[in-house]
Coordinates of N, CA and C in Angstrom, one line a residue:
M1069 N 0.9 -1.2 0.1 CA 0.0 0.0 0.0 C 0.9 1.3 -0.1
T1070 N 0.7 2.1 -0.9 CA 1.4 3.4 -1.1 C 0.6 4.5 -0.5
A1071 N 1.2 5.2 0.4 CA 0.6 6.5 0.8 C 1.1 7.7 0.0
F1072 N 0.2 8.5 -0.5 CA 0.6 9.7 -1.1 C 0.4 10.9 -0.2
S1073 N 1.4 11.7 0.0 CA 1.3 12.9 0.8 C 1.2 14.1 0.0
R1074 N 0.4 14.8 0.4 CA 0.1 16.1 -0.2 C 0.9 17.2 0.4
P1075 N 1.5 18.1 -0.4 CA 2.5 19.0 0.2 C 1.7 20.0 1.0
S1076 N 2.4 20.3 2.1 CA 1.7 21.4 2.9 C 1.8 22.8 2.4
V1077 N 1.1 23.6 3.0 CA 1.0 25.0 2.5 C 2.5 25.6 2.6
L1078 N 3.0 25.4 3.7 CA 4.5 25.9 4.0 C 5.4 25.3 2.9
Q1079 N 5.4 24.0 2.5 CA 6.3 23.5 1.6 C 5.9 24.2 0.1
K1080 N 4.5 24.6 -0.2 CA 4.4 25.2 -1.4 C 5.0 26.6 -1.5
T1081 N 4.7 27.4 -0.3 CA 5.3 28.7 -0.1 C 6.8 28.8 -0.2
A1082 N 7.4 27.7 0.5 CA 8.9 27.6 0.4 C 9.4 27.4 -1.1
S1083 N 8.6 26.4 -1.8 CA 9.1 26.3 -3.2 C 8.8 27.5 -4.1
V1084 N 8.0 28.4 -3.8 CA 7.7 29.4 -4.6 C 8.6 30.5 -4.3
T1085 N 8.8 30.9 -3.0 CA 9.7 32.0 -2.5 C 11.2 31.7 -2.8
L1086 N 11.5 30.5 -3.0 CA 13.0 30.1 -3.0 C 13.3 30.0 -4.5
S1087 N 12.5 30.1 -5.5 CA 12.5 29.8 -6.8 C 13.6 30.8 -7.4
K1088 N 14.3 30.6 -8.5 CA 15.4 31.4 -9.0 C 14.9 32.8 -9.3
P1089 N 13.6 32.8 -10.2 CA 13.2 34.3 -10.6 C 12.8 35.1 -9.3
V1090 N 12.3 34.6 -8.3 CA 11.9 35.3 -7.1 C 13.2 35.8 -6.5
Q1091 N 14.2 34.9 -6.3 CA 15.6 35.3 -5.6 C 16.1 36.4 -6.5
I1092 N 16.1 36.4 -7.7 CA 16.9 37.4 -8.6 C 16.0 38.6 -8.4
A1093 N 14.7 38.6 -8.4 CA 14.0 39.9 -8.3 C 14.2 40.5 -6.9
L1094 N 14.2 39.7 -5.9 CA 14.4 40.2 -4.6 C 15.8 40.8 -4.5
Y1095 N 16.8 40.2 -5.0 CA 18.2 40.7 -5.1 C 18.3 42.1 -5.8
M1096 N 17.7 42.1 -6.9 CA 17.7 43.2 -7.7 C 16.9 44.4 -6.9
L1097 N 15.8 44.1 -6.4 CA 15.1 45.2 -5.5 C 15.9 45.7 -4.4
L1098 N 16.6 44.8 -3.6 CA 17.4 45.1 -2.5 C 18.6 45.9 -3.0
S1099 N 19.3 45.6 -4.0 CA 20.3 46.3 -4.6 C 20.0 47.6 -5.0
S1100 N 18.9 47.7 -5.7 CA 18.5 49.1 -6.2 C 18.1 50.0 -5.0
L1101 N 17.5 49.4 -4.0 CA 17.1 50.2 -2.9 C 18.3 50.7 -2.2
V1102 N 19.4 49.8 -2.0 CA 20.7 50.3 -1.4 C 21.3 51.5 -2.2
I1103 N 21.4 51.3 -3.5 CA 22.1 52.2 -4.4 C 21.2 53.6 -4.4
W1104 N 19.9 53.5 -4.4 CA 19.1 54.7 -4.4 C 19.3 55.4 -3.1
T1105 N 19.4 54.7 -1.9 CA 19.5 55.4 -0.6 C 20.8 55.9 -0.4
V1106 N 21.9 55.3 -0.9 CA 23.2 55.9 -0.8 C 23.4 57.2 -1.8
F1107 N 22.9 57.0 -3.0 CA 23.0 58.1 -3.9 C 22.2 59.4 -3.5
F1108 N 21.1 59.2 -3.0 CA 20.1 60.4 -2.6 C 20.2 60.5 -1.2
S1109 N 21.0 60.2 -0.4 CA 20.9 60.4 1.0 C 21.4 61.8 1.2
T1110 N 20.9 62.4 2.4 CA 21.2 63.7 2.9 C 22.1 63.5 4.1
Y1111 N 22.3 62.3 4.5 CA 23.2 62.1 5.7 C 24.6 62.4 5.4
P1112 N 25.2 63.3 6.0 CA 26.6 64.0 5.6 C 27.5 62.9 5.2
A1113 N 27.7 61.9 5.9 CA 28.8 60.9 5.8 C 28.6 60.1 4.5
A1114 N 27.3 59.8 4.1 CA 27.1 59.1 2.9 C 27.1 60.1 1.7
H1115 N 26.5 61.3 2.1 CA 26.6 62.4 1.0 C 28.1 62.7 0.6
N1116 N 28.9 62.8 1.4 CA 30.2 63.5 1.2 C 31.0 62.2 0.5
T1117 N 30.8 61.1 0.9 CA 31.6 59.9 0.3 C 31.2 59.8 -1.2
T1118 N 29.9 59.8 -1.5 CA 29.5 59.5 -2.9 C 29.1 60.9 -3.7
H1119 N 29.7 62.0 -3.3 CA 29.5 63.1 -3.9 C 29.8 63.3 -5.3
S1120 N 31.1 63.1 -5.5 CA 31.6 63.1 -6.9 C 31.1 62.0 -7.8
L1121 N 31.0 60.8 -7.2 CA 30.3 59.6 -8.0 C 29.0 60.0 -8.4
R1122 N 28.3 60.5 -7.6 CA 26.8 61.0 -7.9 C 26.9 61.9 -9.1
H1123 N 27.7 62.9 -9.0 CA 27.7 64.0 -10.1 C 28.4 63.3 -11.4
H1124 N 29.3 62.5 -11.4 CA 29.7 61.9 -12.6 C 28.9 60.9 -13.4
T1125 N 28.3 60.0 -12.4 CA 27.5 58.9 -13.1 C 26.0 59.2 -13.4
L1126 N 25.4 60.1 -12.6 CA 24.0 60.3 -12.7 C 23.6 61.7 -13.1
G1127 N 24.7 62.5 -13.1 CA 24.3 64.0 -13.4 C 23.3 64.5 -12.5
V1128 N 23.4 64.2 -11.3 CA 22.4 64.7 -10.3 C 23.0 66.0 -9.7
A1129 N 22.1 67.0 -9.6 CA 22.4 68.2 -9.0 C 21.9 68.2 -7.5
C1130 N 23.0 68.3 -6.6 CA 22.5 68.2 -5.2 C 22.4 69.4 -4.4
H1131 N 23.1 70.5 -5.0 CA 22.9 71.9 -4.3 C 23.0 72.9 -5.3

Protein backbone atom coordinates (compact mmCIF):
# COMPACT_ATOMS: atom_id res chain seq x y z
CA MET A 1 0.00 0.00 0.00
CA THR A 2 1.44 3.33 -1.06
CA ALA A 3 0.59 6.49 0.78
CA PHE A 4 0.57 9.71 -1.16
CA SER A 5 1.33 12.79 0.85
CA ARG A 6 0.06 16.16 -0.23
CA PRO A 7 2.52 19.03 0.12
CA SER A 8 1.66 21.37 2.94
CA VAL A 9 1.07 25.07 2.50
CA LEU A 10 4.49 25.80 4.01
CA GLN A 11 6.20 23.51 1.50
CA LYS A 12 4.35 25.16 -1.39
CA THR A 13 5.27 28.63 -0.10
CA ALA A 14 8.91 27.65 0.31
CA SER A 15 9.10 26.29 -3.21
CA VAL A 16 7.66 29.52 -4.64
CA THR A 17 9.69 31.97 -2.57
CA LEU A 18 12.95 30.13 -3.11
CA SER A 19 12.62 29.84 -6.89
CA LYS A 20 15.36 31.45 -8.97
CA PRO A 21 13.20 34.18 -10.54
CA VAL A 22 11.96 35.28 -7.12
CA GLN A 23 15.49 35.26 -5.70
CA ILE A 24 16.76 37.34 -8.62
CA ALA A 25 13.90 39.82 -8.30
CA LEU A 26 14.45 40.21 -4.56
CA TYR A 27 18.20 40.66 -5.06
CA MET A 28 17.68 43.32 -7.72
CA LEU A 29 15.10 45.13 -5.57
CA LEU A 30 17.37 45.15 -2.54
CA SER A 31 20.39 46.27 -4.58
CA SER A 32 18.40 49.07 -6.19
CA LEU A 33 17.11 50.21 -2.82
CA VAL A 34 20.61 50.34 -1.35
CA ILE A 35 22.02 52.25 -4.33
CA TRP A 36 19.08 54.70 -4.32
CA THR A 37 19.49 55.28 -0.58
CA VAL A 38 23.22 55.95 -0.84
CA PHE A 39 23.03 58.18 -3.92
CA PHE A 40 20.17 60.35 -2.67
CA SER A 41 21.00 60.41 1.01
CA THR A 42 21.23 63.70 2.86
CA TYR A 43 23.14 62.04 5.67
CA PRO A 44 26.51 63.90 5.62
CA ALA A 45 28.78 60.85 5.76
CA ALA A 46 27.04 59.10 2.86
CA HIS A 47 26.60 62.34 0.92
CA ASN A 48 30.26 63.36 1.16
CA THR A 49 31.52 59.89 0.30
CA THR A 50 29.45 59.54 -2.86
CA HIS A 51 29.41 63.23 -3.85
CA SER A 52 31.66 63.14 -6.89
CA LEU A 53 30.45 59.70 -7.97
CA ARG A 54 26.87 60.96 -7.91
CA HIS A 55 27.69 63.94 -10.13
CA HIS A 56 29.77 61.94 -12.62
CA THR A 57 27.50 58.93 -13.05
CA LEU A 58 24.01 60.31 -12.69
CA GLY A 59 24.34 64.00 -13.42
CA VAL A 60 22.39 64.69 -10.23
CA ALA A 61 22.54 68.22 -8.91
CA CYS A 62 22.44 68.12 -5.14
CA HIS A 63 22.97 71.82 -4.39
